[in-house]
Coordinates of C-alpha atoms and ligand atoms in Angstrom, one line a residue:
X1 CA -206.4 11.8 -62.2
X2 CA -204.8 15.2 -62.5
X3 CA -201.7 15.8 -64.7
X4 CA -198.6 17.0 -62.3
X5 CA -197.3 19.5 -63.2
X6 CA -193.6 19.9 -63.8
X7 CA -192.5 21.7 -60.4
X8 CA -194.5 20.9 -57.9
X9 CA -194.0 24.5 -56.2
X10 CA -195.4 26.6 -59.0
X11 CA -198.7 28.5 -57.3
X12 CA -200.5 31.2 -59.4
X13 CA -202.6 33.9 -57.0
X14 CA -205.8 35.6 -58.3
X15 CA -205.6 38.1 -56.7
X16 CA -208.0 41.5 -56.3
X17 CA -206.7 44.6 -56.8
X18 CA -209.4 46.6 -55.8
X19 CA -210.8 49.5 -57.9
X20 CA -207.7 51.6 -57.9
X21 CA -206.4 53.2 -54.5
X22 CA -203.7 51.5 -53.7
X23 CA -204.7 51.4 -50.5
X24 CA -207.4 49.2 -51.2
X25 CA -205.1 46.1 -52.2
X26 CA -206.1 43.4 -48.9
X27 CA -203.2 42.5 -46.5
X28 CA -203.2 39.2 -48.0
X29 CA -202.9 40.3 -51.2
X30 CA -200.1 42.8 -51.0
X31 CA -198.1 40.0 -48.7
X32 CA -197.8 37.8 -51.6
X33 CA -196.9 40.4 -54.6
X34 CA -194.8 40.6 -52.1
X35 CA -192.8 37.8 -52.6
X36 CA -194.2 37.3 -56.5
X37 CA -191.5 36.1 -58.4
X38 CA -193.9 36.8 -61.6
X39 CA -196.4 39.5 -61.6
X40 CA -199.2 39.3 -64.7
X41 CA -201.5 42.4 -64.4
X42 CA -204.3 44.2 -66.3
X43 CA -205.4 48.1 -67.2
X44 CA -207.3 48.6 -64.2
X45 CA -204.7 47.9 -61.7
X46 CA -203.1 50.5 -60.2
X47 CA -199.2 50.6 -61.5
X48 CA -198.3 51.7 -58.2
X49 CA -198.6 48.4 -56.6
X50 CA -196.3 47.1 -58.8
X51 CA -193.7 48.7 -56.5
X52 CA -194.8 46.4 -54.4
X53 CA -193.4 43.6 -55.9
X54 CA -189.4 42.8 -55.5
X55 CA -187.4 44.4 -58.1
X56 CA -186.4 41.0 -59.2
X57 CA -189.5 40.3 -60.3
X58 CA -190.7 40.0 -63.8
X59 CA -193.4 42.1 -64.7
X60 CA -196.0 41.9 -67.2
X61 CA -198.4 43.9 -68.7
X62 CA -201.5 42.0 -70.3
X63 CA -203.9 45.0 -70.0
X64 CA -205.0 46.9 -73.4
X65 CA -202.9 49.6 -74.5
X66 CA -203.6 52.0 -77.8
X67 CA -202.7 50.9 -80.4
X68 CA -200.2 47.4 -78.4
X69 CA -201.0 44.4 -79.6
X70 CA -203.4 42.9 -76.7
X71 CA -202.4 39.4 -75.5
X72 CA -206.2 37.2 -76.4
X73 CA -208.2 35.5 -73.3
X74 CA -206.9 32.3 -74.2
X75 CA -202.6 33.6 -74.6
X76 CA -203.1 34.9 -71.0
X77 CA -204.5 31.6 -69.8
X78 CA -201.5 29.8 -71.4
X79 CA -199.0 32.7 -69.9
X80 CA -200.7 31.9 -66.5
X81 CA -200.0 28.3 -67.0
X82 CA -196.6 28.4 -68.3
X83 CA -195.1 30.7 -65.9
X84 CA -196.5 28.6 -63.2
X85 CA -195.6 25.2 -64.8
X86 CA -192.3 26.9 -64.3
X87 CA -192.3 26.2 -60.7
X88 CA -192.8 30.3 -60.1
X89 CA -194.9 32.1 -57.4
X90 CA -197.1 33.8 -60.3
X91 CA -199.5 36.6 -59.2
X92 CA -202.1 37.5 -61.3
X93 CA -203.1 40.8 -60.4
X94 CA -206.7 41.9 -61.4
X95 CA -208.4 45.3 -60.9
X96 CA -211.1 45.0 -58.6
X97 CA -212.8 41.2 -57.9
X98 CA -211.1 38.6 -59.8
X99 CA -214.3 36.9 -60.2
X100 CA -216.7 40.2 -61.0
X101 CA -216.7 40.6 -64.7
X102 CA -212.8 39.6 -64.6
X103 CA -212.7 36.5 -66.3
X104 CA -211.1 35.0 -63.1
X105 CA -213.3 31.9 -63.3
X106 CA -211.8 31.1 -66.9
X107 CA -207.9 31.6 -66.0
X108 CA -208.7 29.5 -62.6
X109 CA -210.5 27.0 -64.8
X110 CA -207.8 27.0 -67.3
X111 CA -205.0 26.6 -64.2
X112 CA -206.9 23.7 -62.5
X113 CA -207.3 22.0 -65.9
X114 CA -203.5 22.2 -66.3
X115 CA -202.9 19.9 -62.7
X116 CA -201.7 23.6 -61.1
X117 CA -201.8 25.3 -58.2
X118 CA -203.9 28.3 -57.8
X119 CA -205.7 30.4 -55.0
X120 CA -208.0 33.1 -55.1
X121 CA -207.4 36.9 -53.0
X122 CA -210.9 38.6 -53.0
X123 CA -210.3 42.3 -53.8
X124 CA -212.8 45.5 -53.6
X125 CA -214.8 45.4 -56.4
X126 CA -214.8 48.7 -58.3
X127 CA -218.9 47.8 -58.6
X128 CA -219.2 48.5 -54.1
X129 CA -216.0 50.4 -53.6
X130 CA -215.4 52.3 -56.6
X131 CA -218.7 54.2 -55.5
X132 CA -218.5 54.3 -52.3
X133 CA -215.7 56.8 -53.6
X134 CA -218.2 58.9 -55.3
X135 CA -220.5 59.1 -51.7
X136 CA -222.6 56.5 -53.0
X137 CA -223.9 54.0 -51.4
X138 CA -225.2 50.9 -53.0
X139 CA -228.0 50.1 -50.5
X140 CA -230.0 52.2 -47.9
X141 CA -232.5 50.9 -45.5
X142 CA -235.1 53.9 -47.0
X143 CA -234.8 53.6 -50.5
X144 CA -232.5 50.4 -52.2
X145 CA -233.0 47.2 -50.8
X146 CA -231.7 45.2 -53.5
X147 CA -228.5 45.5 -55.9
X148 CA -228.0 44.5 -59.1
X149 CA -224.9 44.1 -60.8
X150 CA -224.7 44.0 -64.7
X151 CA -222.4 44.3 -67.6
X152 CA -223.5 46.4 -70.6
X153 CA -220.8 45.0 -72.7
X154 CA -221.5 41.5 -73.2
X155 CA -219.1 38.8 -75.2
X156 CA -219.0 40.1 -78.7
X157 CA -219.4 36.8 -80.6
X158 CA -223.2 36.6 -79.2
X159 CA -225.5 37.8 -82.0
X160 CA -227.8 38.9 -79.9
X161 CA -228.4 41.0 -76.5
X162 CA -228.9 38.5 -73.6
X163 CA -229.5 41.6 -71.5
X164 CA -233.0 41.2 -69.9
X165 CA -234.3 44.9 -70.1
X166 CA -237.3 44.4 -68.7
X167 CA -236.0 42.7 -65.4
X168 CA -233.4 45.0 -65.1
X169 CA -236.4 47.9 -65.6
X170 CA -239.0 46.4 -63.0
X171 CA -236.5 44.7 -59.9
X172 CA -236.8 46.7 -57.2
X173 CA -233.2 48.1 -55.9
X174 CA -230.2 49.9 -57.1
X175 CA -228.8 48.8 -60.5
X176 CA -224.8 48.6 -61.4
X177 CA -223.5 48.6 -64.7
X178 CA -219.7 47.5 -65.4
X179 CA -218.4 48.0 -69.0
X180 CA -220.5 49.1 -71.8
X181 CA -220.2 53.0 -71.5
X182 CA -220.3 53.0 -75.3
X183 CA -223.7 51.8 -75.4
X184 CA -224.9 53.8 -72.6
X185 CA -227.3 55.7 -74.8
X186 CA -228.9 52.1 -76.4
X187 CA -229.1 51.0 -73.1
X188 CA -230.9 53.5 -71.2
X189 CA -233.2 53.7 -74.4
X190 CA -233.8 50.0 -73.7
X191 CA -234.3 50.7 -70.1
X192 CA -237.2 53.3 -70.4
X193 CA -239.1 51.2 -73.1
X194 CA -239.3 48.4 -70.9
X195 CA -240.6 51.2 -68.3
X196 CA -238.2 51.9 -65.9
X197 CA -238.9 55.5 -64.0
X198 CA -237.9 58.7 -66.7
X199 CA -236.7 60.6 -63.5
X200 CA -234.4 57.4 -61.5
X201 CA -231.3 59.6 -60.8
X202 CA -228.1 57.8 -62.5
X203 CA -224.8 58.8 -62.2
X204 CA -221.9 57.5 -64.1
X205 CA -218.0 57.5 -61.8
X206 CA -214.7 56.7 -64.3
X207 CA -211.6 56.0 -62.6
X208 CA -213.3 55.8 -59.4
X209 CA -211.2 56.4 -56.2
X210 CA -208.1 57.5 -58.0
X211 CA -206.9 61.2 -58.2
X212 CA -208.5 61.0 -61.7
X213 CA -212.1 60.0 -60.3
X214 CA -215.1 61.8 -62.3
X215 CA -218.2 61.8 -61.6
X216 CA -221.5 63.1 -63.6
X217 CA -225.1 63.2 -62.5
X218 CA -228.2 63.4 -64.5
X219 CA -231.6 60.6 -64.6
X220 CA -232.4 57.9 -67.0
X221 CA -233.6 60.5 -69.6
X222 CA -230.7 62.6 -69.6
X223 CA -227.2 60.9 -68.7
X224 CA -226.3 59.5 -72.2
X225 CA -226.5 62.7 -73.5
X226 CA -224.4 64.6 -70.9
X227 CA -222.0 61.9 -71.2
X228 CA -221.7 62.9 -74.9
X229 CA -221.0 66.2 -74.5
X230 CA -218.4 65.8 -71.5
X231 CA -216.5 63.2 -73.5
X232 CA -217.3 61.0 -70.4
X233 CA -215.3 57.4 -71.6
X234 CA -214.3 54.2 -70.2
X235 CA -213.5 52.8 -67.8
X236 CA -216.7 54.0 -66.0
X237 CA -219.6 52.8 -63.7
X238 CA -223.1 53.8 -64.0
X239 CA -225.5 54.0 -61.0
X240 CA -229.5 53.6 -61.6
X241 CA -231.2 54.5 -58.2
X242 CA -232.4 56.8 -55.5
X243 CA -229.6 56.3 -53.9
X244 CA -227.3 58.4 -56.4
X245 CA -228.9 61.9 -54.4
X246 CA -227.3 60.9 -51.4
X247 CA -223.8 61.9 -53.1
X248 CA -224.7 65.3 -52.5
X249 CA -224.4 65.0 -48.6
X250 CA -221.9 62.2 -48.9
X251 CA -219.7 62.9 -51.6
X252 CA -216.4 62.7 -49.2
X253 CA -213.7 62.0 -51.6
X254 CA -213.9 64.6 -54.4
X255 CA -214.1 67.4 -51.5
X256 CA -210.2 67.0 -50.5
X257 CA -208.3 69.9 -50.2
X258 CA -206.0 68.7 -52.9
X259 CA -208.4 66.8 -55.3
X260 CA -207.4 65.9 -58.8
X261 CA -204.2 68.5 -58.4
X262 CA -200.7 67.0 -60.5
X263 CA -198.0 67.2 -57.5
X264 CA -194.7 66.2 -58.6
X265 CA -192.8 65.9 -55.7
X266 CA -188.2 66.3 -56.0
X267 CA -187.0 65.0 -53.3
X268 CA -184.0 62.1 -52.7
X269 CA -186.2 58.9 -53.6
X270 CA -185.9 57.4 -49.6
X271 CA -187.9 60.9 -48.6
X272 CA -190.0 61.7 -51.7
X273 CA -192.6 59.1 -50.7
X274 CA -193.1 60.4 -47.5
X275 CA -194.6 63.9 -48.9
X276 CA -196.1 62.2 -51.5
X277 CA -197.9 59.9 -49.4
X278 CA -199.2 63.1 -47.4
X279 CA -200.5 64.6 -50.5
X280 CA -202.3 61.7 -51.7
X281 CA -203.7 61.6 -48.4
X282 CA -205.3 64.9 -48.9
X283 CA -206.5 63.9 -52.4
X284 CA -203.6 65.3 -55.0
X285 CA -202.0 63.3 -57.8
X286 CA -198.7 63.3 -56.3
X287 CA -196.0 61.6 -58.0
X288 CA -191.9 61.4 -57.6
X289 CA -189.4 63.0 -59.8
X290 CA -186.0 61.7 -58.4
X291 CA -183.5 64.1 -58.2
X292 CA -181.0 63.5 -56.2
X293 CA -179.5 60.3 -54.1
X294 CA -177.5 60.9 -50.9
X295 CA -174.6 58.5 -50.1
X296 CA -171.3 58.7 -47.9
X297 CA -168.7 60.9 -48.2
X298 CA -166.1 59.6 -50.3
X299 CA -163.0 61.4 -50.6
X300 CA -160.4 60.2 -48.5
X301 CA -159.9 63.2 -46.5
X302 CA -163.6 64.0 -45.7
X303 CA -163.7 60.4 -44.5
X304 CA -161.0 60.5 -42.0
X305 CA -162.1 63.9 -41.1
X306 CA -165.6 62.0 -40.2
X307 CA -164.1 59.1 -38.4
X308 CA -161.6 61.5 -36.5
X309 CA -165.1 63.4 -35.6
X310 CA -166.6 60.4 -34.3
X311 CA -163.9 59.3 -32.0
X312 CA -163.7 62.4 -29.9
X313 CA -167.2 62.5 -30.2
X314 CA -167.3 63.2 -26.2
X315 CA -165.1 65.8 -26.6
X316 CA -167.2 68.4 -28.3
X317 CA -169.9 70.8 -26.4
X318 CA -172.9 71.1 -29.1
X319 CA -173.3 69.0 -31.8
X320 CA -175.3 70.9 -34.5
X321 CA -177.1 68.8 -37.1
X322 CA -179.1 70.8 -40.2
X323 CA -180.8 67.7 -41.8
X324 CA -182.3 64.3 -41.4
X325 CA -179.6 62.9 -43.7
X326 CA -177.2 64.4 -41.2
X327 CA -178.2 62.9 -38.4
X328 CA -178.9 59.4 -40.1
X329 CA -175.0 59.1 -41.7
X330 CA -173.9 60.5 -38.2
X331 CA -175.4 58.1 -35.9
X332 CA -174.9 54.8 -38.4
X333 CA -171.1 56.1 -38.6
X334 CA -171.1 56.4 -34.7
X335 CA -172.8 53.0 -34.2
X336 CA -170.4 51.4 -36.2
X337 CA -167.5 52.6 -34.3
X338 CA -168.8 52.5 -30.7
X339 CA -170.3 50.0 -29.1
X340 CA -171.9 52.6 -25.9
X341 CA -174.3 55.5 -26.5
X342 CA -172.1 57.1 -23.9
X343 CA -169.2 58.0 -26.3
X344 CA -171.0 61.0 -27.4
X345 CA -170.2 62.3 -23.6
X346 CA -172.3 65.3 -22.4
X347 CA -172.4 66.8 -26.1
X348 CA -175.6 69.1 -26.7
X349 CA -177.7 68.6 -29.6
X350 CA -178.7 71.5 -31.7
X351 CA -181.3 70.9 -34.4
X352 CA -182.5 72.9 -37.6
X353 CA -186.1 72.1 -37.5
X354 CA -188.4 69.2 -36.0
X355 CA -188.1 67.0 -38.9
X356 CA -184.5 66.7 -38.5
X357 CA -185.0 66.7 -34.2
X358 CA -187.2 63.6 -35.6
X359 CA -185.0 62.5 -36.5
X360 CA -182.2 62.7 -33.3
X361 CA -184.7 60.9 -31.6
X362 CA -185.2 58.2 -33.5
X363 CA -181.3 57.1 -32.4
X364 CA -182.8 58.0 -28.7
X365 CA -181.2 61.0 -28.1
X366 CA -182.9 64.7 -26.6
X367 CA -182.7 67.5 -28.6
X368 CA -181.9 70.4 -26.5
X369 CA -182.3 73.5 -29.1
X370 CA -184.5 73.9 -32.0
X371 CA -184.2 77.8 -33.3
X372 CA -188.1 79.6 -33.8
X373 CA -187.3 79.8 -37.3
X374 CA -185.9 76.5 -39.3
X375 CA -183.2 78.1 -40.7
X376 CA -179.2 79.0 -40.2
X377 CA -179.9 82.5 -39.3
X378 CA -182.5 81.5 -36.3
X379 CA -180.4 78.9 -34.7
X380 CA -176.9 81.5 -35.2
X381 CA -179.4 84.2 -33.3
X382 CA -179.9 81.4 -30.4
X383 CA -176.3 80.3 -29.9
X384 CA -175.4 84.3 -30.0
X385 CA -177.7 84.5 -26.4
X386 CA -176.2 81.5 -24.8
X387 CA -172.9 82.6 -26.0
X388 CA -170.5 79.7 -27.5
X389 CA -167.4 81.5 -26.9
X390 CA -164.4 78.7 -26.7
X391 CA -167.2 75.9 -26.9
X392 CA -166.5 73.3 -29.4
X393 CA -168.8 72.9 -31.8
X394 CA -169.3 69.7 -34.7
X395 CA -171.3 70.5 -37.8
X396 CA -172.3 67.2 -39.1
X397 CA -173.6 68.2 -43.2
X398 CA -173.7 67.9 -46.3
X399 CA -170.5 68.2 -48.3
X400 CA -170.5 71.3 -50.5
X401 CA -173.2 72.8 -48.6
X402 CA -172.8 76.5 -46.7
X403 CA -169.9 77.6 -44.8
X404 CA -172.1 80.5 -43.4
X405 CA -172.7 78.7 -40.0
X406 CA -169.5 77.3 -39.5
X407 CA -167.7 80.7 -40.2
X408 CA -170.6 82.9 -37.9
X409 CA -169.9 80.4 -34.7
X410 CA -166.0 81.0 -35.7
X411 CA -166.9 84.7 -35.3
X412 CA -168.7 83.9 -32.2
X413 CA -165.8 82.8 -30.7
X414 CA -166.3 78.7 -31.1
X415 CA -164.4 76.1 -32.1
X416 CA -166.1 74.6 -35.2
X417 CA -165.1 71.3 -36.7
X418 CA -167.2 71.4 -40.1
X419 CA -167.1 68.2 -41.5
X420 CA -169.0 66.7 -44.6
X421 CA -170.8 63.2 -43.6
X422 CA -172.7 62.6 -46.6
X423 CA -172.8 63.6 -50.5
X424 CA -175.6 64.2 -52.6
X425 CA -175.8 62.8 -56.6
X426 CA -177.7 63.8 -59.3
X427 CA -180.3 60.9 -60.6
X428 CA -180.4 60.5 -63.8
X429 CA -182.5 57.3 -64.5
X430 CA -185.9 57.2 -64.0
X431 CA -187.2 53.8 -62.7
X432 CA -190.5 54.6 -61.3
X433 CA -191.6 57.1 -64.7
X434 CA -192.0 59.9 -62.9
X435 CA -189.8 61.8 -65.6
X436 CA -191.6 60.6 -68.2
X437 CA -195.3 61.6 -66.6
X438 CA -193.7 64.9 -66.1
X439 CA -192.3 65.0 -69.6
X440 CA -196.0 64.3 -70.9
X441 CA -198.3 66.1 -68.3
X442 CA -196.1 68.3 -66.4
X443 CA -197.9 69.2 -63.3
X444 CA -199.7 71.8 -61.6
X445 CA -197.2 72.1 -58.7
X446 CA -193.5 71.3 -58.1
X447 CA -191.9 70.9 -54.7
X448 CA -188.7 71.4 -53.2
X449 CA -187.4 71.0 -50.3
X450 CA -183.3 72.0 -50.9
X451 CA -181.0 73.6 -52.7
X452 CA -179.7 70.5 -54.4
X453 CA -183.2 69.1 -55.3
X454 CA -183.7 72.4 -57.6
X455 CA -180.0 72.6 -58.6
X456 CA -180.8 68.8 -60.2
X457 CA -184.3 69.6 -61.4
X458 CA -182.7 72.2 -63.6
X459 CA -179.9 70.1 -64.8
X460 CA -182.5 67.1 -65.4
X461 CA -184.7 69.4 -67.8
X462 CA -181.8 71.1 -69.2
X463 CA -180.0 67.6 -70.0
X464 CA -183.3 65.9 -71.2
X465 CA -184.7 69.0 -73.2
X466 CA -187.9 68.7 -70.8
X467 CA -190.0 72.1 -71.0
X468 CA -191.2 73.2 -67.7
X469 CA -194.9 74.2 -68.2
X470 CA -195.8 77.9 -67.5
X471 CA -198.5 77.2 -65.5
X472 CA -196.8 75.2 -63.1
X473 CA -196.2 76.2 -59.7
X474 CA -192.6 75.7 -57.5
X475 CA -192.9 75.4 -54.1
X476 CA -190.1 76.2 -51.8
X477 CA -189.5 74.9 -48.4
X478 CA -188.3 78.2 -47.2
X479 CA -185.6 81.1 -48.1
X480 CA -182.5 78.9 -48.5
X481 CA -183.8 76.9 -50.8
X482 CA -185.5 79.8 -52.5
X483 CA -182.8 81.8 -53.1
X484 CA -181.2 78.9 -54.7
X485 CA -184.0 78.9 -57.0
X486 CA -183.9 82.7 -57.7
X487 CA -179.9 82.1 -58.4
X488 CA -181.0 79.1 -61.1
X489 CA -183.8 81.7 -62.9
X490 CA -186.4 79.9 -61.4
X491 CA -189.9 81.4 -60.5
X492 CA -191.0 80.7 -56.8
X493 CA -194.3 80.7 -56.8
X494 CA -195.2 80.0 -53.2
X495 CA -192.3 79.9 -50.0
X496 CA -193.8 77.7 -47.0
X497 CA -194.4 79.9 -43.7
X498 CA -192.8 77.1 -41.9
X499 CA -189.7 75.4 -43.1
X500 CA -190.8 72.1 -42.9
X501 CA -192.5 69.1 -44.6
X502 CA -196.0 69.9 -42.5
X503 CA -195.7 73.7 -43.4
X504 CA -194.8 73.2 -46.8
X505 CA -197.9 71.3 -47.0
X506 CA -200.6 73.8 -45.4
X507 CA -198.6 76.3 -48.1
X508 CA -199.7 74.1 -51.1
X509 CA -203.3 73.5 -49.8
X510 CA -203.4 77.1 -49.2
X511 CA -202.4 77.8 -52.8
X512 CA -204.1 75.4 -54.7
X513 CA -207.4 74.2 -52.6
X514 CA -209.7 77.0 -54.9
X515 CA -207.3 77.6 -57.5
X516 CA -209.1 76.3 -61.3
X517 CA -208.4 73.2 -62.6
X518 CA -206.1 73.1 -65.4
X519 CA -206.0 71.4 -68.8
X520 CA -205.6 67.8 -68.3
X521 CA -202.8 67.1 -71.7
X522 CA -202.9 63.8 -72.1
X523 CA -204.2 62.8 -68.9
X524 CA -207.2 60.7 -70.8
X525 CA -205.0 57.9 -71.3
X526 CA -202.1 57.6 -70.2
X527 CA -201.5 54.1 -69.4
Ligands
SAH1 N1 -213.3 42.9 -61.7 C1 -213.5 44.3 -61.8 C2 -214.3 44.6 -63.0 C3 -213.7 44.3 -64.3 S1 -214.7 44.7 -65.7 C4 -214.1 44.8 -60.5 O1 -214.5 44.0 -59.6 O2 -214.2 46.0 -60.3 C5 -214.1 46.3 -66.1 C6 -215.0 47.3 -65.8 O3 -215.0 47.6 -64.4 C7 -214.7 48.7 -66.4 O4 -215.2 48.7 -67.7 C8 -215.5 49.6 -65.5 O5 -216.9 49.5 -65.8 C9 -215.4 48.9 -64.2 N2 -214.3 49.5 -63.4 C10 -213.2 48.9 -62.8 N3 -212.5 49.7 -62.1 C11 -213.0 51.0 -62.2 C12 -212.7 52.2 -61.7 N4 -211.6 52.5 -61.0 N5 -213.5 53.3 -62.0 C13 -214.6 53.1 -62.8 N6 -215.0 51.9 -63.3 C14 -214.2 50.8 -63.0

């Protein structure tokens, strides 16, 4: 009969985390990290997930780490079972399969010989997936019928190889490798004695289908040499086959306009990961630096201003909003007071640029002006031809920001109420490492998308005696922004054509798509 164990709703999850991509953790999987209450995870897993967890959750690192002490097989199996004896959801997150080379089968052994609870999440093994990133495939009805998956790097305390060279050389099919790149030379040595073909083609991927994916090409004769020379370490696959050539028509990953480039991304943490989920998309290593968080006003007589606003909402003839944030602490504010989408009367909407008319019609309401340009001086030019003589008009921002507009309508001839509806703070923590990453690595490219967000870029670097790399690019949204960069001695090296998050984007693939790759500092190993 089983032991019970002490709770009886302790459950520990294997579960997959696929080769690296986040995107490649399965719906089941990323349901229960979830609602982990532990998380236990390894080197290969991609640290991003872990945002997937709840804050709450404890998080622990069992991977290898230079110069760490490493936790032995047998202390993670006893950490599995503890935390779970505990009566806690444990997730045991593990790159790729759990049960390809993961030593999945001994923690599950290890939790069913305790009495626990455990299930297993298949995830993408790095051995299928992980190539299919480099535009290979591991079978094709012309050349590879069969697949082979091995490890070169077998359990130290055997004396001897148990690797069968010469099935491995005369099988038919493709051949995987996991592990072992340091004996990659023995090994393909090994593999020609026992007469596998000089010329198959082989090609070796590390850190396959993140932004840091390499990939090098040569045959069985010639790979552990170029592998030598380009440094090329752990963790890596190697390919033996035919079907390595068909990376040169397939290789779809690598070819992203944005491949391999460092992105850090400044934006208020709620946007950043919108613009950094774009970029990823198109193949950069984008990551956050918070800068700034955006919360209500809070002096007293900003706040009555706002509610005073939001009573005679009906009253006013335009309603101008200038950003997303604008709009958002608007409408919650007017929701809160009134219970009828009516209160806002007849008012016209007026809006900077589509991201923040996006945003007007997310809370169901038209937008009936965007100016040509997404700026203050485009949308003044538009309300000088209709003419807002004696109109009132309510300017929903940012406190602190421009007076410009409110006092050109004034001279127009409107009645402007300008009242602040939300305030933006400099961040100074630095949850998600971002800072640190940027401390370490810098980046190839900065972007900003605001006054504020370069304003508190400066004051994080000058604070934190961070150097801001030469080589690195800043991006600005567009002229206001800019020429609060110019007034803070930064160097703009690229304005976006269209002052918005999709122009700012075609302005950085512009700029960097054939631009040279750049030094990689510490980018070897930085987990
Ligand atoms: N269970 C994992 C494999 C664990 S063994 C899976 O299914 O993918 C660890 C080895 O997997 C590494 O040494 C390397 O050979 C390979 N590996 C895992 N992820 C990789 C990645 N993103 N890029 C290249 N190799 C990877």
């Amino acid at each position: 009969m089983k032991k019970q164990s002490q709770s009886k709703n302790g459950i520990c999850y294997l579960i997959g985390a696929g080769p690296g991509d986040p995107g490649l953790l399965t719906v089941r999987g990323a349901k229960l990290l979830h609602d982990a209450e532990i998380v236990i995870y390894d080197y290969l897993c991609n640290p991003i997930l872990l945002q997937q967890a709840p804050a709450t959750a404890e998080k622990i690192y069992v991977g290898k780490a230079a110069g760490k002490h490493t936790l032995s097989q047998e202390e993670i199996n006893q950490l599995l079972v503890k935390s779970t004896q505990d009566g806690k959801l444990v997730v045991r997150l593990k790159g790729g399969d759990p049960f390809l080379f993961g030593r999945g089968g001994e923690e599950a052994e290890a939790l069913e010989d305790a009495g626990l609870k455990f299930e297993i999440v298949p995830g993408i093994t790095s051995a299928i997936g992980g190539l299919a990133y480099a535009g290979i495939p591991v079978t094709h009805r012309a050349s590879n019928a069969m697949l082979t998956i091995f490890t070169g790097h077998e359990d130290p305390a055997k004396k001897e190889s148990k690797l069968d060279y010469d099935a491995l050389a005369t099988t038919p099919g493709t051949k995987v490798m996991l592990m072992g790149m340091e004996r990659l030379e023995k090994i393909c040595e090994e593999l020609l004695a026992a007469g596998m073909e000089k010329k198959t083609p082989v090609a070796l991927v590390r850190w396959a289908s993140t932004p840091r994916q390499e990939t090098l090409t040569g045959t069985l004769v010639t790979i552990a040499k170029l592998a030598q020379e380009k440094n090329f370490k752990a963790p890596a696959l190697a390919v033996f086959g035919e079907v390595v050539s068909l990376r040169e028509k397939l290789n779809w990953f690598e070819t992203k306009p944005l491949f391999r480039k460092r992105i850090a991304v400044t934006r208020t943490r709620e946007k950043a990961s919108e613009l950094v989920k774009t970029l990823r998309d198109l193949g950069a290593d984008a990551y956050e630096l918070p800068t700034i968080r955006i919360k209500p006003v809070t002096e007293k007589k900003d706040r009555e201003a706002f509610v005073e606003a939001l009573a005679q909402a009906h009253h006013y003839d335009w309603i101008v909003f200038t950003s997303p944030n604008g709009v958002a602490h608007f409408f919650e504010a007017f929701y809160k007071l009134h219970r009828d989408a009516r209160e806002l009367g007849n008012a016209k909407i007026a809006a900077i640029g589509p991201g923040t008319a996006q945003k007007i019609e997310e809370y169901r309401f038209g937008v009936d002006l965007i100016p040509p340009q997404f700026v203050a001086e485009s949308l003044l030019k538009e309300f000088k031809k209709l003419g807002v003589e004696n109109l009132k008009i309510l300017l929903p921002r940012a406190s602190g920001s421009r007076e410009m507009l409110a006092v050109e309508l004034e001279n127009f001839g409107a009645i402007v109420d300008d009242v602040p509806v939300y305030e933006t703070v400099g961040v100074t923590d630095d949850v998600a490492g971002g800072w640190k990453r940027f401390a370490e690595e810098g980046a190839d490219l900065v972007t900003f998308t605001s006054g504020s967000t370069a304003q508190h870029f400066k004051n994080y670097l000058e604070k934190n005696s961070v150097v801001l790399p030469l080589t690195t690019t800043l991006a600005s949204i567009g002229p206001v922004t800019s020429s609060v960069m110019k007034e803070l001695g930064m160097k703009i090296g690229l304005e976006a054509k269209q002052h918005d998050i999709p122009g700012l984007v075609a302005a950085i693939v512009d700029h960097l798509e054939n631009s040279p790759q750049r030094s990689r500092k510490n980018f070897e190993d930085r987990r």
